[in-house]
Amino acid sequence: MKKQSKDVKNRPTSSGRDSKEYFRPKSKKELKEILKNNDILTIIAGGTDLLVSNYQKLYKIDKWLDLDLIDEFKEVKIFDDKIEIGSMVTHDRLVRLEKIKELFPILHSAALDLGSPQIRSRGTIGGNIVTSSPAGDLLPPLLVYDAEVVIISDQEERKVDLNTFFTGPKKNVLKEGEILEKIVIPLKKDKSRGVWKKVGKRKALVISSISLALNIVFDKDNIIKKAKMAIGSAAPVPLRIKSAEEILIGQSLDSIDYIKVAKAAAKQISPIDDIRGTAEYRISVAKNITKSALKEVTK
Amino acid sequence: MDKISVELTVNRKKYKIKVEPDERLLDTLRERLNFTGVKEGCSIGECGACTVILDGKAVNSCMVYTFQVDSSEVITVKGLEIDGKLDPLQRAFIDYQAVQCGFCTPGMLISARALLNQNPNPNREEIKTAIEGNLCRCTGYKQIIKAIESVVKKDRSE
């Protein structure tokens, strides 16, 4: 959800069933027109976060922008070197896409672990990113797959590396009048092995206490060629654990010092005490899931 | 705010209504159209008591604004019964005593129906996943799962 403020008098008279207070554009073109002519828009994607925060109606929403009718934002396109996922693709669809399961198994697993069937039916990948919760389930997998996001406004388009997108808990680099259009994930030639771990009080409908995504590329001699690791719910933003990655690269399958990697991971995170666990607990669990993820990936 | 015209089909009947943008589908169904079988539990998507089938998918009606469901089709627990004949799931919930206090039952039935519509032959794990967003605080999950399984088995033997 993103608000924008700009004093503009001209509003489009109608667009489908749009009124002056709410807009449901049917195309990117219509969306840009609305962005150009309107101030303070509250953007709704799947609504699974917005309706929670707006439940008590503590703040007034003047203008609504619902992205649900923009078919261009629901497209999934597969190219030779990348895959593009529209921001309005739901978690449910993500789970059902065979290509995602095959090419990005950790993203598939994380989408399956997210919320409940009801939430997965409505919630979107774009919403998960824009809400920018440190506990966003899709975020560690997207980080290890080197995802980029395409952001549009009425004037321009820009691409941002997801590693630099998040700036704090529920904060990101989106500016006034900007909308997340799609997610671009590069397709790499190397075969990789990945693991997704989510720790919480129960399996379904849980905001993670801590989560971890690990993706490793081995060369033909089983030496780690590339390693990407990210942890969620353990810092103000979902975090790439570069210190652990550096230790892993060049190690052979049977010589990985699990404890050293786990310690590096624990050192890089900065968790807080909250209802889902204390900082001390999170550091301890971070070490343990790092170890178990490594064991799983090298099995 | 000006009101928004919305046309929607609920339990195979068409309705034309005018709503404020922040009216939830849950409120439309309960307060406006009197489908009080849809229950309000937590109001933040955690309990599943308000689950309805929206265009074929189970959703929490507390997490959808009514203006978003224009031209959509909604099935509530009341719509499971057709011409006085209970859905096999409803029958099974009675037979397997899968109802204790009853508050979660409408949501459970709807989640189970959404599953069987998409996958008529689910295994136990798939059944569990389908109802993972529905809380039963009497903790009668075992009977609920058995009831759903019995409908699957019946379909299989027919």
PDB file of C-alpha atoms in Angstrom, chain A residues 17 19-22 24 44-52 54-55 57 60-64 66 68 92 96 112 114-122 202-205 207, chain B residues 1-2 4-7 21-24 40 42-48 51 54 57-60 62-65 67-70 111 118 129-135 141:
ATOM      1  CA  ARG A  17     -17.452   1.499 -13.053  1.00  0.00           C
ATOM      2  CA  SER A  19     -16.142   6.780  -9.508  1.00  0.00           C
ATOM      3  CA  LYS A  20     -14.278   9.760  -8.126  1.00  0.00           C
ATOM      4  CA  GLU A  21     -13.365   7.845  -5.005  1.00  0.00           C
ATOM      5  CA  TYR A  22     -12.385   4.498  -6.325  1.00  0.00           C
ATOM      6  CA  ARG A  24     -10.477  -0.121 -11.063  1.00  0.00           C
ATOM      7  CA  ILE A  44      -5.292  -2.472  -2.993  1.00  0.00           C
ATOM      8  CA  ALA A  45      -3.884  -5.660  -4.528  1.00  0.00           C
ATOM      9  CA  GLY A  46      -5.162  -8.851  -2.841  1.00  0.00           C
ATOM     10  CA  GLY A  47      -6.279  -6.946   0.245  1.00  0.00           C
ATOM     11  CA  THR A  48      -5.086  -9.567   2.740  1.00  0.00           C
ATOM     12  CA  ASP A  49      -2.902  -7.007   4.537  1.00  0.00           C
ATOM     13  CA  LEU A  50      -4.964  -3.895   3.818  1.00  0.00           C
ATOM     14  CA  LEU A  51      -8.205  -5.248   5.270  1.00  0.00           C
ATOM     15  CA  VAL A  52      -6.398  -6.219   8.461  1.00  0.00           C
ATOM     16  CA  ASN A  54      -8.126  -1.080   7.942  1.00  0.00           C
ATOM     17  CA  TYR A  55     -10.356  -3.326  10.047  1.00  0.00           C
ATOM     18  CA  LYS A  57     -11.186   2.017  10.246  1.00  0.00           C
ATOM     19  CA  LYS A  60      -9.946   7.548   6.477  1.00  0.00           C
ATOM     20  CA  ILE A  61      -9.346   6.322   2.957  1.00  0.00           C
ATOM     21  CA  ASP A  62     -10.293   8.966   0.426  1.00  0.00           C
ATOM     22  CA  LYS A  63      -9.435   7.266  -2.816  1.00  0.00           C
ATOM     23  CA  TRP A  64      -9.022   3.633  -3.668  1.00  0.00           C
ATOM     24  CA  ASP A  66      -7.804  -1.564  -7.052  1.00  0.00           C
ATOM     25  CA  ASP A  68      -7.316  -6.501  -9.691  1.00  0.00           C
ATOM     26  CA  ASP A  92      -2.338 -19.841  -5.198  1.00  0.00           C
ATOM     27  CA  ARG A  96       0.143 -24.197  -9.211  1.00  0.00           C
ATOM     28  CA  LEU A 112       2.734 -22.978  -0.220  1.00  0.00           C
ATOM     29  CA  LEU A 114       2.111 -18.732   3.195  1.00  0.00           C
ATOM     30  CA  GLY A 115      -1.069 -18.106   5.206  1.00  0.00           C
ATOM     31  CA  SER A 116      -3.939 -20.449   4.366  1.00  0.00           C
ATOM     32  CA  PRO A 117      -5.789 -21.446   1.179  1.00  0.00           C
ATOM     33  CA  GLN A 118      -8.101 -18.466   1.715  1.00  0.00           C
ATOM     34  CA  ILE A 119      -5.159 -16.044   1.947  1.00  0.00           C
ATOM     35  CA  ARG A 120      -3.347 -17.694  -0.963  1.00  0.00           C
ATOM     36  CA  SER A 121      -6.464 -17.282  -3.130  1.00  0.00           C
ATOM     37  CA  ARG A 122      -6.383 -13.501  -2.682  1.00  0.00           C
ATOM     38  CA  ARG A 202       2.097 -23.729  13.974  1.00  0.00           C
ATOM     39  CA  LYS A 203       2.173 -24.760  10.332  1.00  0.00           C
ATOM     40  CA  ALA A 204      -0.614 -22.702   8.798  1.00  0.00           C
ATOM     41  CA  LEU A 205      -1.566 -19.075   9.215  1.00  0.00           C
ATOM     42  CA  ILE A 207       3.806 -15.123  10.800  1.00  0.00           C
TER      43      ILE A 207
ATOM     44  CA  MET B   1     -18.488   9.211  -0.864  1.00  0.00           C
ATOM     45  CA  ASP B   2     -20.786   8.160  -3.610  1.00  0.00           C
ATOM     46  CA  ILE B   4     -20.800   2.011  -5.798  1.00  0.00           C
ATOM     47  CA  SER B   5     -23.119  -0.209  -7.829  1.00  0.00           C
ATOM     48  CA  VAL B   6     -22.268  -3.856  -7.536  1.00  0.00           C
ATOM     49  CA  GLU B   7     -23.901  -6.848  -9.179  1.00  0.00           C
ATOM     50  CA  PRO B  21     -16.011   1.282  -0.817  1.00  0.00           C
ATOM     51  CA  ASP B  22     -15.074  -0.034   2.621  1.00  0.00           C
ATOM     52  CA  GLU B  23     -18.000  -2.433   2.997  1.00  0.00           C
ATOM     53  CA  ARG B  24     -16.642  -5.945   3.388  1.00  0.00           C
ATOM     54  CA  GLU B  40     -17.643 -13.460  11.773  1.00  0.00           C
ATOM     55  CA  CYS B  42     -11.547 -12.905  14.091  1.00  0.00           C
ATOM     56  CA  SER B  43     -12.158 -10.387  11.248  1.00  0.00           C
ATOM     57  CA  ILE B  44      -8.484 -10.506  10.255  1.00  0.00           C
ATOM     58  CA  GLY B  45      -8.242 -13.640   8.148  1.00  0.00           C
ATOM     59  CA  GLU B  46      -6.996 -16.013  10.823  1.00  0.00           C
ATOM     60  CA  CYS B  47     -10.005 -18.153  11.765  1.00  0.00           C
ATOM     61  CA  GLY B  48     -11.793 -18.949   8.498  1.00  0.00           C
ATOM     62  CA  THR B  51     -15.044 -18.462   4.386  1.00  0.00           C
ATOM     63  CA  LEU B  54     -15.690 -16.666  -4.563  1.00  0.00           C
ATOM     64  CA  LYS B  57     -11.892 -20.274  -4.692  1.00  0.00           C
ATOM     65  CA  ALA B  58     -12.214 -20.362  -0.915  1.00  0.00           C
ATOM     66  CA  VAL B  59     -11.645 -16.851   0.453  1.00  0.00           C
ATOM     67  CA  ASN B  60     -12.150 -15.098   3.763  1.00  0.00           C
ATOM     68  CA  CYS B  62     -13.658 -10.453   5.885  1.00  0.00           C
ATOM     69  CA  MET B  63     -10.691  -9.813   3.584  1.00  0.00           C
ATOM     70  CA  VAL B  64     -12.567  -8.795   0.463  1.00  0.00           C
ATOM     71  CA  TYR B  65     -14.310  -5.502  -0.214  1.00  0.00           C
ATOM     72  CA  PHE B  67     -16.838  -3.402  -4.597  1.00  0.00           C
ATOM     73  CA  GLN B  68     -14.154  -5.881  -5.693  1.00  0.00           C
ATOM     74  CA  VAL B  69     -16.630  -8.699  -6.327  1.00  0.00           C
ATOM     75  CA  ASP B  70     -18.683  -6.948  -9.000  1.00  0.00           C
ATOM     76  CA  SER B 111     -13.288 -25.000   2.491  1.00  0.00           C
ATOM     77  CA  GLN B 118     -11.056 -28.643  -7.608  1.00  0.00           C
ATOM     78  CA  THR B 129      -4.096 -28.347   3.844  1.00  0.00           C
ATOM     79  CA  ALA B 130      -7.523 -27.329   2.541  1.00  0.00           C
ATOM     80  CA  ILE B 131      -8.841 -26.714   6.050  1.00  0.00           C
ATOM     81  CA  GLU B 132      -5.630 -25.302   7.524  1.00  0.00           C
ATOM     82  CA  GLY B 133      -7.158 -21.815   7.394  1.00  0.00           C
ATOM     83  CA  ASN B 134     -10.187 -22.856   9.452  1.00  0.00           C
ATOM     84  CA  LEU B 135      -9.844 -22.945  13.214  1.00  0.00           C
ATOM     85  CA  TYR B 141     -10.537 -31.808  13.638  1.00  0.00           C
TER      86      TYR B 141
END
